Amino acid sequence: MNFRRTLLTACATAAATMAFLPHAALAQSPMVLKAADVHPAGYPNVVAVENMGKKLDAATKGRLKIQMFPGGVLGGEKEMIEQTQVGAINILRTSLGPIGTVVPEVNVFNMPFVFRNQDHMRAVIDGAIGDELLAKITASPAKLVAIGWMDGGSRSLYTKKPVRTPADLKGQKIRMMGNPLFVDTMNAMGGNGISMGYGEVFTALQTGVVDGAENNAPSFFTSNHFSTGAKYYTQTNHLIIPELLVVSKVTWDKLSKDDQALMKKLGREAQMEQRALWDKSVDENTAKLKAAGVEFINVDNKAFYDATVAVRAKYGANYTDLMKRIEAVK
Ligand code: GTR
């Protein structure tokens, strides 16, 4: 009797354990979120997202993790945006530039000289307008949930021949990011804008497919573009484009409300952490570029500002109120 009872109890326990195990195993198996960036390991944006992953891991006791794929190994920015829209990439740090082709409203931030300087841009993204734009991206049909901004510094021209005025750009083919707005911007500034993925620029500069490109100092140095002969860095500061941290909507919908709130909180923390890393990186990479023989050319950028009036008028036509609000931010 005792033996039977023991046996029955043992069987019942085993059955219960077996019924329970798959769930227990499932609940325990971590969800590893694939994150991607065109920049290499060690770049401020990559480091900030990796640190976000460590915090996520700790806060969820290993249930949610982030695995970073840096250096554009999962494709160019355009391809990575598409992969994020379908959930093949779960978290993406991208420039707002190519996002303008899927959420046209963000092009207000992508316009030349729309921000007075970097501090102005930061005040805008940290305030109500920044929050509104994140919400607009999330509410758009793009299937991207925007959880934070990042700093993309200020973009200036680098060319093989020195440029001091818009007239110096005549006949020069300049690589721009994939968005017609940027090709229009370069054409208005006096050159010939050529749209191309970031990963193709090095070879294009080397083979003469393009004569120059434009970017911030950390990108200019870490991409090695300076080593192709494009050693004149004209400080036009024509684009001050913030960058974005997005989660695939496909992934987002699989997260609990609490996990979504946690991701949003950590996204904002990553925004602030990246900013501190960014300022250091700009200084360091500026020094490295100078040490490598890059000539920084200071220009009065009013001529470039005036040349691009029509671009702001064209792309800002539907957003005049928003442009006025941006201008009013101190
Ligand atoms: C960088 C930006 C990248 C990418 C790149 C480019 O400044 O961080 O996301 O957009 O520029 O020029 O393609």
mmCIF file of C-alpha atoms and ligand atoms in Angstrom:
data_model
loop_
_atom_site.group_PDB
_atom_site.id
_atom_site.type_symbol
_atom_site.label_atom_id
_atom_site.label_comp_id
_atom_site.label_asym_id
_atom_site.label_seq_id
_atom_site.Cartn_x
_atom_site.Cartn_y
_atom_site.Cartn_z
ATOM 1 C CA MET A 1 0.000 0.000 0.000
ATOM 2 C CA ASN A 2 2.731 2.303 1.097
ATOM 3 C CA PHE A 3 4.787 1.195 -1.840
ATOM 4 C CA ARG A 4 1.881 1.842 -4.241
ATOM 5 C CA ARG A 5 1.232 5.240 -2.754
ATOM 6 C CA THR A 6 4.896 6.123 -3.036
ATOM 7 C CA LEU A 7 4.926 4.908 -6.616
ATOM 8 C CA LEU A 8 1.782 6.869 -7.477
ATOM 9 C CA THR A 9 3.150 9.976 -5.819
ATOM 10 C CA ALA A 10 6.401 9.562 -7.701
ATOM 11 C CA CYS A 11 4.550 9.115 -11.021
ATOM 12 C CA ALA A 12 2.339 12.115 -10.351
ATOM 13 C CA THR A 13 5.365 14.206 -9.447
ATOM 14 C CA ALA A 14 7.182 13.094 -12.586
ATOM 15 C CA ALA A 15 4.149 13.848 -14.759
ATOM 16 C CA ALA A 16 3.719 17.240 -13.178
ATOM 17 C CA THR A 17 7.393 17.981 -13.641
ATOM 18 C CA MET A 18 7.261 16.916 -17.281
ATOM 19 C CA ALA A 19 4.165 18.983 -17.916
ATOM 20 C CA PHE A 20 5.800 21.921 -16.226
ATOM 21 C CA LEU A 21 9.289 21.647 -17.659
ATOM 22 C CA PRO A 22 8.737 22.847 -21.214
ATOM 23 C CA HIS A 23 7.111 26.019 -19.895
ATOM 24 C CA ALA A 24 9.787 26.473 -17.307
ATOM 25 C CA ALA A 25 12.439 25.953 -19.967
ATOM 26 C CA LEU A 26 10.680 28.393 -22.281
ATOM 27 C CA ALA A 27 10.317 31.010 -19.589
ATOM 28 C CA GLN A 28 13.999 30.674 -18.809
ATOM 29 C CA SER A 29 15.328 30.734 -22.380
ATOM 30 C CA PRO A 30 16.579 34.273 -23.010
ATOM 31 C CA MET A 31 15.248 36.375 -25.841
ATOM 32 C CA VAL A 32 18.351 37.636 -27.640
ATOM 33 C CA LEU A 33 17.659 40.854 -29.509
ATOM 34 C CA LYS A 34 19.802 41.369 -32.578
ATOM 35 C CA ALA A 35 21.100 44.957 -32.726
ATOM 36 C CA ALA A 36 22.866 46.457 -35.736
ATOM 37 C CA ASP A 37 24.970 49.477 -36.631
ATOM 38 C CA VAL A 38 27.079 50.514 -39.619
ATOM 39 C CA HIS A 39 29.790 51.737 -37.252
ATOM 40 C CA PRO A 40 32.603 49.571 -35.893
ATOM 41 C CA ALA A 41 33.028 48.215 -32.361
ATOM 42 C CA GLY A 42 34.135 50.963 -30.002
ATOM 43 C CA TYR A 43 32.148 53.728 -31.784
ATOM 44 C CA PRO A 44 30.051 55.714 -29.238
ATOM 45 C CA ASN A 45 26.690 54.554 -30.638
ATOM 46 C CA VAL A 46 27.753 50.904 -30.622
ATOM 47 C CA VAL A 47 29.103 51.124 -27.069
ATOM 48 C CA ALA A 48 25.925 52.838 -25.804
ATOM 49 C CA VAL A 49 23.700 50.081 -27.257
ATOM 50 C CA GLU A 50 25.989 47.349 -25.887
ATOM 51 C CA ASN A 51 25.746 48.944 -22.442
ATOM 52 C CA MET A 52 21.982 49.149 -22.831
ATOM 53 C CA GLY A 53 22.110 45.377 -23.436
ATOM 54 C CA LYS A 54 24.020 44.822 -20.189
ATOM 55 C CA LYS A 55 21.418 46.821 -18.255
ATOM 56 C CA LEU A 56 18.572 44.955 -19.963
ATOM 57 C CA ASP A 57 20.168 41.631 -19.098
ATOM 58 C CA ALA A 58 20.597 42.660 -15.437
ATOM 59 C CA ALA A 59 17.111 44.167 -15.077
ATOM 60 C CA THR A 60 15.389 41.087 -16.551
ATOM 61 C CA LYS A 61 17.711 38.562 -14.857
ATOM 62 C CA GLY A 62 18.896 37.316 -18.228
ATOM 63 C CA ARG A 63 15.469 37.056 -19.874
ATOM 64 C CA LEU A 64 16.249 39.796 -22.421
ATOM 65 C CA LYS A 65 19.663 40.320 -23.951
ATOM 66 C CA ILE A 66 21.131 42.334 -26.801
ATOM 67 C CA GLN A 67 23.655 40.957 -29.271
ATOM 68 C CA MET A 68 25.384 43.675 -31.269
ATOM 69 C CA PHE A 69 26.325 43.264 -34.950
ATOM 70 C CA PRO A 70 28.525 46.306 -35.675
ATOM 71 C CA GLY A 71 30.451 47.401 -38.754
ATOM 72 C CA GLY A 72 27.582 47.005 -41.218
ATOM 73 C CA VAL A 73 27.882 43.187 -41.193
ATOM 74 C CA LEU A 74 24.099 42.914 -41.579
ATOM 75 C CA GLY A 75 24.038 45.284 -44.562
ATOM 76 C CA GLY A 76 23.954 48.967 -45.427
ATOM 77 C CA GLU A 77 21.705 51.339 -43.513
ATOM 78 C CA LYS A 78 18.886 51.145 -46.090
ATOM 79 C CA GLU A 79 18.929 47.328 -46.011
ATOM 80 C CA MET A 80 19.112 47.320 -42.215
ATOM 81 C CA ILE A 81 16.053 49.574 -41.988
ATOM 82 C CA GLU A 82 14.175 47.107 -44.211
ATOM 83 C CA GLN A 83 15.327 44.153 -42.093
ATOM 84 C CA THR A 84 14.191 45.953 -38.946
ATOM 85 C CA GLN A 85 10.779 46.634 -40.468
ATOM 86 C CA VAL A 86 10.240 42.884 -40.926
ATOM 87 C CA GLY A 87 11.780 41.893 -37.590
ATOM 88 C CA ALA A 88 14.963 40.232 -38.903
ATOM 89 C CA ILE A 89 16.887 42.900 -36.978
ATOM 90 C CA ASN A 90 15.349 43.741 -33.602
ATOM 91 C CA ILE A 91 17.151 46.964 -32.649
ATOM 92 C CA LEU A 92 18.722 49.430 -35.039
ATOM 93 C CA ARG A 93 20.790 52.548 -34.557
ATOM 94 C CA THR A 94 20.503 54.516 -37.751
ATOM 95 C CA SER A 95 20.920 58.038 -39.010
ATOM 96 C CA LEU A 96 17.651 59.890 -39.443
ATOM 97 C CA GLY A 97 18.783 60.565 -43.040
ATOM 98 C CA PRO A 98 17.557 57.351 -44.696
ATOM 99 C CA ILE A 99 14.558 57.182 -42.291
ATOM 100 C CA GLY A 100 13.258 60.228 -44.182
ATOM 101 C CA THR A 101 12.458 57.971 -47.132
ATOM 102 C CA VAL A 102 10.066 55.864 -45.010
ATOM 103 C CA VAL A 103 8.732 58.585 -42.640
ATOM 104 C CA PRO A 104 8.800 61.807 -44.736
ATOM 105 C CA GLU A 105 7.955 64.045 -41.782
ATOM 106 C CA VAL A 106 11.387 63.495 -40.208
ATOM 107 C CA ASN A 107 12.919 65.272 -43.194
ATOM 108 C CA VAL A 108 12.387 68.516 -41.284
ATOM 109 C CA PHE A 109 15.362 67.451 -39.134
ATOM 110 C CA ASN A 110 17.265 66.349 -42.253
ATOM 111 C CA MET A 111 17.262 69.748 -43.936
ATOM 112 C CA PRO A 112 20.483 71.703 -44.414
ATOM 113 C CA PHE A 113 21.097 74.372 -41.751
ATOM 114 C CA VAL A 114 17.763 73.741 -40.017
ATOM 115 C CA PHE A 115 19.578 73.763 -36.666
ATOM 116 C CA ARG A 116 21.767 76.742 -35.740
ATOM 117 C CA ASN A 117 24.372 74.509 -34.108
ATOM 118 C CA GLN A 118 24.723 71.274 -32.174
ATOM 119 C CA ASP A 119 23.402 72.756 -28.911
ATOM 120 C CA HIS A 120 20.268 73.923 -30.716
ATOM 121 C CA MET A 121 19.755 70.430 -32.166
ATOM 122 C CA ARG A 122 20.188 68.869 -28.710
ATOM 123 C CA ALA A 123 17.706 71.294 -27.139
ATOM 124 C CA VAL A 124 15.171 70.337 -29.838
ATOM 125 C CA ILE A 125 15.553 66.551 -29.529
ATOM 126 C CA ASP A 126 15.534 66.711 -25.711
ATOM 127 C CA GLY A 127 12.323 68.757 -25.676
ATOM 128 C CA ALA A 128 8.704 68.431 -26.773
ATOM 129 C CA ILE A 129 9.476 68.471 -30.510
ATOM 130 C CA GLY A 130 11.920 65.586 -30.115
ATOM 131 C CA ASP A 131 9.300 63.544 -28.241
ATOM 132 C CA GLU A 132 6.660 64.360 -30.846
ATOM 133 C CA LEU A 133 8.869 63.194 -33.679
ATOM 134 C CA LEU A 134 9.693 59.920 -31.925
ATOM 135 C CA ALA A 135 5.950 59.389 -31.446
ATOM 136 C CA LYS A 136 5.283 60.194 -35.127
ATOM 137 C CA ILE A 137 7.834 57.632 -36.280
ATOM 138 C CA THR A 138 6.262 55.031 -33.969
ATOM 139 C CA ALA A 139 2.711 55.868 -35.123
ATOM 140 C CA SER A 140 3.655 55.826 -38.823
ATOM 141 C CA PRO A 141 3.151 52.691 -40.950
ATOM 142 C CA ALA A 142 6.946 52.162 -40.994
ATOM 143 C CA LYS A 143 6.791 49.392 -38.336
ATOM 144 C CA LEU A 144 9.535 51.006 -36.272
ATOM 145 C CA VAL A 145 9.217 51.948 -32.604
ATOM 146 C CA ALA A 146 11.471 54.925 -31.881
ATOM 147 C CA ILE A 147 12.887 54.759 -28.351
ATOM 148 C CA GLY A 148 15.616 57.400 -28.373
ATOM 149 C CA TRP A 149 17.811 59.848 -30.192
ATOM 150 C CA MET A 150 21.542 59.819 -30.594
ATOM 151 C CA ASP A 151 24.027 62.454 -31.567
ATOM 152 C CA GLY A 152 25.331 62.501 -35.119
ATOM 153 C CA GLY A 153 27.368 65.661 -34.670
ATOM 154 C CA SER A 154 27.735 68.045 -37.513
ATOM 155 C CA ARG A 155 28.497 67.021 -41.100
ATOM 156 C CA SER A 156 31.096 68.810 -43.188
ATOM 157 C CA LEU A 157 32.592 68.245 -46.642
ATOM 158 C CA TYR A 158 35.750 66.293 -47.390
ATOM 159 C CA THR A 159 37.261 66.435 -50.847
ATOM 160 C CA LYS A 160 40.460 65.774 -52.771
ATOM 161 C CA LYS A 161 40.637 69.407 -53.937
ATOM 162 C CA PRO A 162 40.205 72.222 -51.416
ATOM 163 C CA VAL A 163 36.746 73.811 -51.250
ATOM 164 C CA ARG A 164 36.202 77.304 -49.884
ATOM 165 C CA THR A 165 33.103 78.497 -51.729
ATOM 166 C CA PRO A 166 30.142 76.840 -53.492
ATOM 167 C CA ALA A 167 31.880 77.665 -56.809
ATOM 168 C CA ASP A 168 34.784 75.356 -55.810
ATOM 169 C CA LEU A 169 32.352 72.437 -55.783
ATOM 170 C CA LYS A 170 31.515 72.821 -59.460
ATOM 171 C CA GLY A 171 31.952 69.500 -61.290
ATOM 172 C CA GLN A 172 32.802 67.603 -58.088
ATOM 173 C CA LYS A 173 30.885 64.376 -57.436
ATOM 174 C CA ILE A 174 30.060 64.231 -53.753
ATOM 175 C CA ARG A 175 28.648 61.146 -52.050
ATOM 176 C CA MET A 176 25.500 61.809 -50.035
ATOM 177 C CA MET A 177 23.294 59.530 -47.895
ATOM 178 C CA GLY A 178 20.366 57.723 -49.532
ATOM 179 C CA ASN A 179 17.587 60.296 -49.541
ATOM 180 C CA PRO A 180 16.775 62.628 -52.481
ATOM 181 C CA LEU A 181 16.826 65.542 -50.031
ATOM 182 C CA PHE A 182 20.595 65.163 -49.651
ATOM 183 C CA VAL A 183 21.252 64.965 -53.398
ATOM 184 C CA ASP A 184 19.224 68.168 -53.782
ATOM 185 C CA THR A 185 21.246 69.721 -50.947
ATOM 186 C CA MET A 186 24.588 68.966 -52.588
ATOM 187 C CA ASN A 187 23.387 70.117 -56.004
ATOM 188 C CA ALA A 188 22.244 73.385 -54.418
ATOM 189 C CA MET A 189 25.606 73.756 -52.659
ATOM 190 C CA GLY A 190 27.321 73.684 -56.051
ATOM 191 C CA GLY A 191 28.461 70.056 -56.478
ATOM 192 C CA ASN A 192 26.938 66.903 -57.987
ATOM 193 C CA GLY A 193 25.268 64.844 -55.270
ATOM 194 C CA ILE A 194 25.613 61.066 -55.681
ATOM 195 C CA SER A 195 23.585 58.853 -53.372
ATOM 196 C CA MET A 196 25.362 55.723 -52.129
ATOM 197 C CA GLY A 197 25.536 53.442 -49.062
ATOM 198 C CA TYR A 198 28.151 54.200 -46.402
ATOM 199 C CA GLY A 199 29.981 50.915 -46.984
ATOM 200 C CA GLU A 200 30.627 51.742 -50.644
ATOM 201 C CA VAL A 201 32.148 55.172 -50.113
ATOM 202 C CA PHE A 202 35.734 54.066 -49.410
ATOM 203 C CA THR A 203 36.109 52.261 -52.763
ATOM 204 C CA ALA A 204 34.221 55.003 -54.592
ATOM 205 C CA LEU A 205 36.701 57.574 -53.244
ATOM 206 C CA GLN A 206 39.646 55.340 -54.070
ATOM 207 C CA THR A 207 38.558 54.650 -57.636
ATOM 208 C CA GLY A 208 37.418 58.197 -58.330
ATOM 209 C CA VAL A 209 33.734 57.305 -58.687
ATOM 210 C CA VAL A 210 33.277 60.222 -56.298
ATOM 211 C CA ASP A 211 35.588 63.163 -55.534
ATOM 212 C CA GLY A 212 34.472 63.642 -51.977
ATOM 213 C CA ALA A 213 31.847 62.996 -49.321
ATOM 214 C CA GLU A 214 30.625 64.629 -46.127
ATOM 215 C CA ASN A 215 30.400 63.478 -42.544
ATOM 216 C CA ASN A 216 31.253 64.182 -38.914
ATOM 217 C CA ALA A 217 34.822 63.723 -37.627
ATOM 218 C CA PRO A 218 34.303 60.323 -35.899
ATOM 219 C CA SER A 219 32.838 58.820 -39.109
ATOM 220 C CA PHE A 220 35.431 60.486 -41.333
ATOM 221 C CA PHE A 221 38.244 58.970 -39.287
ATOM 222 C CA THR A 222 36.863 55.512 -38.437
ATOM 223 C CA SER A 223 35.773 54.875 -42.051
ATOM 224 C CA ASN A 224 39.343 55.581 -43.207
ATOM 225 C CA HIS A 225 37.981 57.839 -45.932
ATOM 226 C CA PHE A 226 40.745 60.320 -45.111
ATOM 227 C CA SER A 227 43.310 57.830 -46.408
ATOM 228 C CA THR A 228 41.956 57.945 -49.976
ATOM 229 C CA GLY A 229 43.312 61.400 -50.740
ATOM 230 C CA ALA A 230 40.182 63.240 -49.587
ATOM 231 C CA LYS A 231 42.213 65.266 -47.122
ATOM 232 C CA TYR A 232 40.551 68.692 -47.285
ATOM 233 C CA TYR A 233 37.854 68.982 -44.610
ATOM 234 C CA THR A 234 35.812 72.117 -45.264
ATOM 235 C CA GLN A 235 33.850 73.090 -42.140
ATOM 236 C CA THR A 236 30.504 73.726 -43.804
ATOM 237 C CA ASN A 237 28.525 72.081 -40.944
ATOM 238 C CA HIS A 238 25.658 71.929 -43.431
ATOM 239 C CA LEU A 239 23.795 69.014 -41.853
ATOM 240 C CA ILE A 240 23.282 68.452 -38.116
ATOM 241 C CA ILE A 241 21.257 65.270 -38.246
ATOM 242 C CA PRO A 242 20.375 63.425 -35.081
ATOM 243 C CA GLU A 243 20.470 59.655 -35.108
ATOM 244 C CA LEU A 244 17.836 57.264 -33.969
ATOM 245 C CA LEU A 245 17.415 54.127 -31.910
ATOM 246 C CA VAL A 246 14.503 52.021 -33.123
ATOM 247 C CA VAL A 247 13.013 48.659 -32.219
ATOM 248 C CA SER A 248 11.232 46.550 -34.817
ATOM 249 C CA LYS A 249 7.447 46.743 -34.318
ATOM 250 C CA VAL A 250 7.357 42.968 -34.895
ATOM 251 C CA THR A 251 9.663 42.523 -31.883
ATOM 252 C CA TRP A 252 7.958 45.252 -29.825
ATOM 253 C CA ASP A 253 4.589 43.519 -30.057
ATOM 254 C CA LYS A 254 6.098 40.369 -28.533
ATOM 255 C CA LEU A 255 7.251 42.254 -25.411
ATOM 256 C CA SER A 256 5.133 42.688 -22.286
ATOM 257 C CA LYS A 257 4.045 46.210 -21.329
ATOM 258 C CA ASP A 258 6.632 46.194 -18.524
ATOM 259 C CA ASP A 259 9.422 45.162 -20.882
ATOM 260 C CA GLN A 260 8.368 47.851 -23.363
ATOM 261 C CA ALA A 261 8.544 50.460 -20.595
ATOM 262 C CA LEU A 262 11.965 49.148 -19.585
ATOM 263 C CA MET A 263 13.226 49.346 -23.188
ATOM 264 C CA LYS A 264 12.002 52.953 -23.447
ATOM 265 C CA LYS A 265 13.732 53.899 -20.203
ATOM 266 C CA LEU A 266 16.991 52.238 -21.256
ATOM 267 C CA GLY A 267 16.731 53.811 -24.722
ATOM 268 C CA ARG A 268 16.693 57.259 -23.115
ATOM 269 C CA GLU A 269 19.623 56.327 -20.892
ATOM 270 C CA ALA A 270 21.541 55.158 -23.984
ATOM 271 C CA GLN A 271 20.792 58.554 -25.578
ATOM 272 C CA MET A 272 22.478 60.392 -22.711
ATOM 273 C CA GLU A 273 25.367 57.957 -22.422
ATOM 274 C CA GLN A 274 26.087 58.188 -26.159
ATOM 275 C CA ARG A 275 26.144 61.972 -25.934
ATOM 276 C CA ALA A 276 28.943 61.976 -23.378
ATOM 277 C CA LEU A 277 30.891 59.407 -25.404
ATOM 278 C CA TRP A 278 30.192 61.411 -28.554
ATOM 279 C CA ASP A 279 31.737 64.664 -27.375
ATOM 280 C CA LYS A 280 34.906 62.805 -26.380
ATOM 281 C CA SER A 281 34.963 60.974 -29.697
ATOM 282 C CA VAL A 282 34.671 64.200 -31.730
ATOM 283 C CA ASP A 283 37.689 65.664 -29.930
ATOM 284 C CA GLU A 284 39.734 62.479 -30.254
ATOM 285 C CA ASN A 285 38.926 61.917 -33.917
ATOM 286 C CA THR A 286 39.511 65.559 -34.817
ATOM 287 C CA ALA A 287 42.999 65.251 -33.315
ATOM 288 C CA LYS A 288 43.602 61.967 -35.180
ATOM 289 C CA LEU A 289 42.500 63.482 -38.500
ATOM 290 C CA LYS A 290 44.834 66.441 -38.002
ATOM 291 C CA ALA A 291 47.699 64.130 -37.049
ATOM 292 C CA ALA A 292 47.035 62.149 -40.245
ATOM 293 C CA GLY A 293 47.524 65.318 -42.317
ATOM 294 C CA VAL A 294 43.896 66.284 -42.936
ATOM 295 C CA GLU A 295 43.611 70.022 -43.531
ATOM 296 C CA PHE A 296 40.652 71.631 -41.759
ATOM 297 C CA ILE A 297 39.387 74.577 -43.808
ATOM 298 C CA ASN A 298 37.292 77.135 -41.936
ATOM 299 C CA VAL A 299 34.717 78.880 -44.100
ATOM 300 C CA ASP A 300 32.006 81.425 -43.625
ATOM 301 C CA ASN A 301 29.123 79.053 -44.283
ATOM 302 C CA LYS A 302 26.645 81.823 -45.120
ATOM 303 C CA ALA A 303 27.280 81.244 -48.826
ATOM 304 C CA PHE A 304 26.337 77.549 -48.385
ATOM 305 C CA TYR A 305 23.329 78.531 -46.260
ATOM 306 C CA ASP A 306 22.099 80.973 -48.912
ATOM 307 C CA ALA A 307 22.646 78.418 -51.677
ATOM 308 C CA THR A 308 20.283 75.971 -49.955
ATOM 309 C CA VAL A 309 17.298 78.279 -49.321
ATOM 310 C CA ALA A 310 15.283 76.533 -52.051
ATOM 311 C CA VAL A 311 15.910 73.093 -50.517
ATOM 312 C CA ARG A 312 14.458 74.211 -47.168
ATOM 313 C CA ALA A 313 11.530 75.795 -48.974
ATOM 314 C CA LYS A 314 10.851 72.624 -50.997
ATOM 315 C CA TYR A 315 11.109 70.066 -48.185
ATOM 316 C CA GLY A 316 9.751 72.315 -45.463
ATOM 317 C CA ALA A 317 6.681 73.476 -47.416
ATOM 318 C CA ASN A 318 4.291 71.215 -45.506
ATOM 319 C CA TYR A 319 5.941 71.792 -42.147
ATOM 320 C CA THR A 320 6.259 75.545 -41.815
ATOM 321 C CA ASP A 321 4.786 75.588 -38.284
ATOM 322 C CA LEU A 322 7.185 72.919 -37.122
ATOM 323 C CA MET A 323 10.102 74.822 -38.662
ATOM 324 C CA LYS A 324 9.054 77.965 -36.817
ATOM 325 C CA ARG A 325 8.823 76.025 -33.551
ATOM 326 C CA ILE A 326 12.310 74.579 -34.134
ATOM 327 C CA GLU A 327 13.685 78.042 -34.787
ATOM 328 C CA ALA A 328 12.081 79.345 -31.596
ATOM 329 C CA VAL A 329 13.846 76.744 -29.408
ATOM 330 C CA LYS A 330 16.666 78.454 -27.522
HETATM 331 C C1 GTR B 1 27.219 58.564 -40.067
HETATM 332 C C2 GTR B 1 26.010 57.995 -39.395
HETATM 333 C C3 GTR B 1 25.664 56.659 -39.996
HETATM 334 C C4 GTR B 1 25.558 56.744 -41.505
HETATM 335 C C5 GTR B 1 26.727 57.471 -42.120
HETATM 336 C C6 GTR B 1 26.536 57.748 -43.604
HETATM 337 O O1 GTR B 1 27.518 59.831 -39.520
HETATM 338 O O2 GTR B 1 26.283 57.805 -38.032
HETATM 339 O O3 GTR B 1 24.475 56.207 -39.410
HETATM 340 O O4 GTR B 1 24.366 57.357 -41.837
HETATM 341 O O5 GTR B 1 26.970 58.700 -41.452
HETATM 342 O O6 GTR B 1 27.007 58.769 -44.058
HETATM 343 O O7 GTR B 1 25.941 56.929 -44.301
#
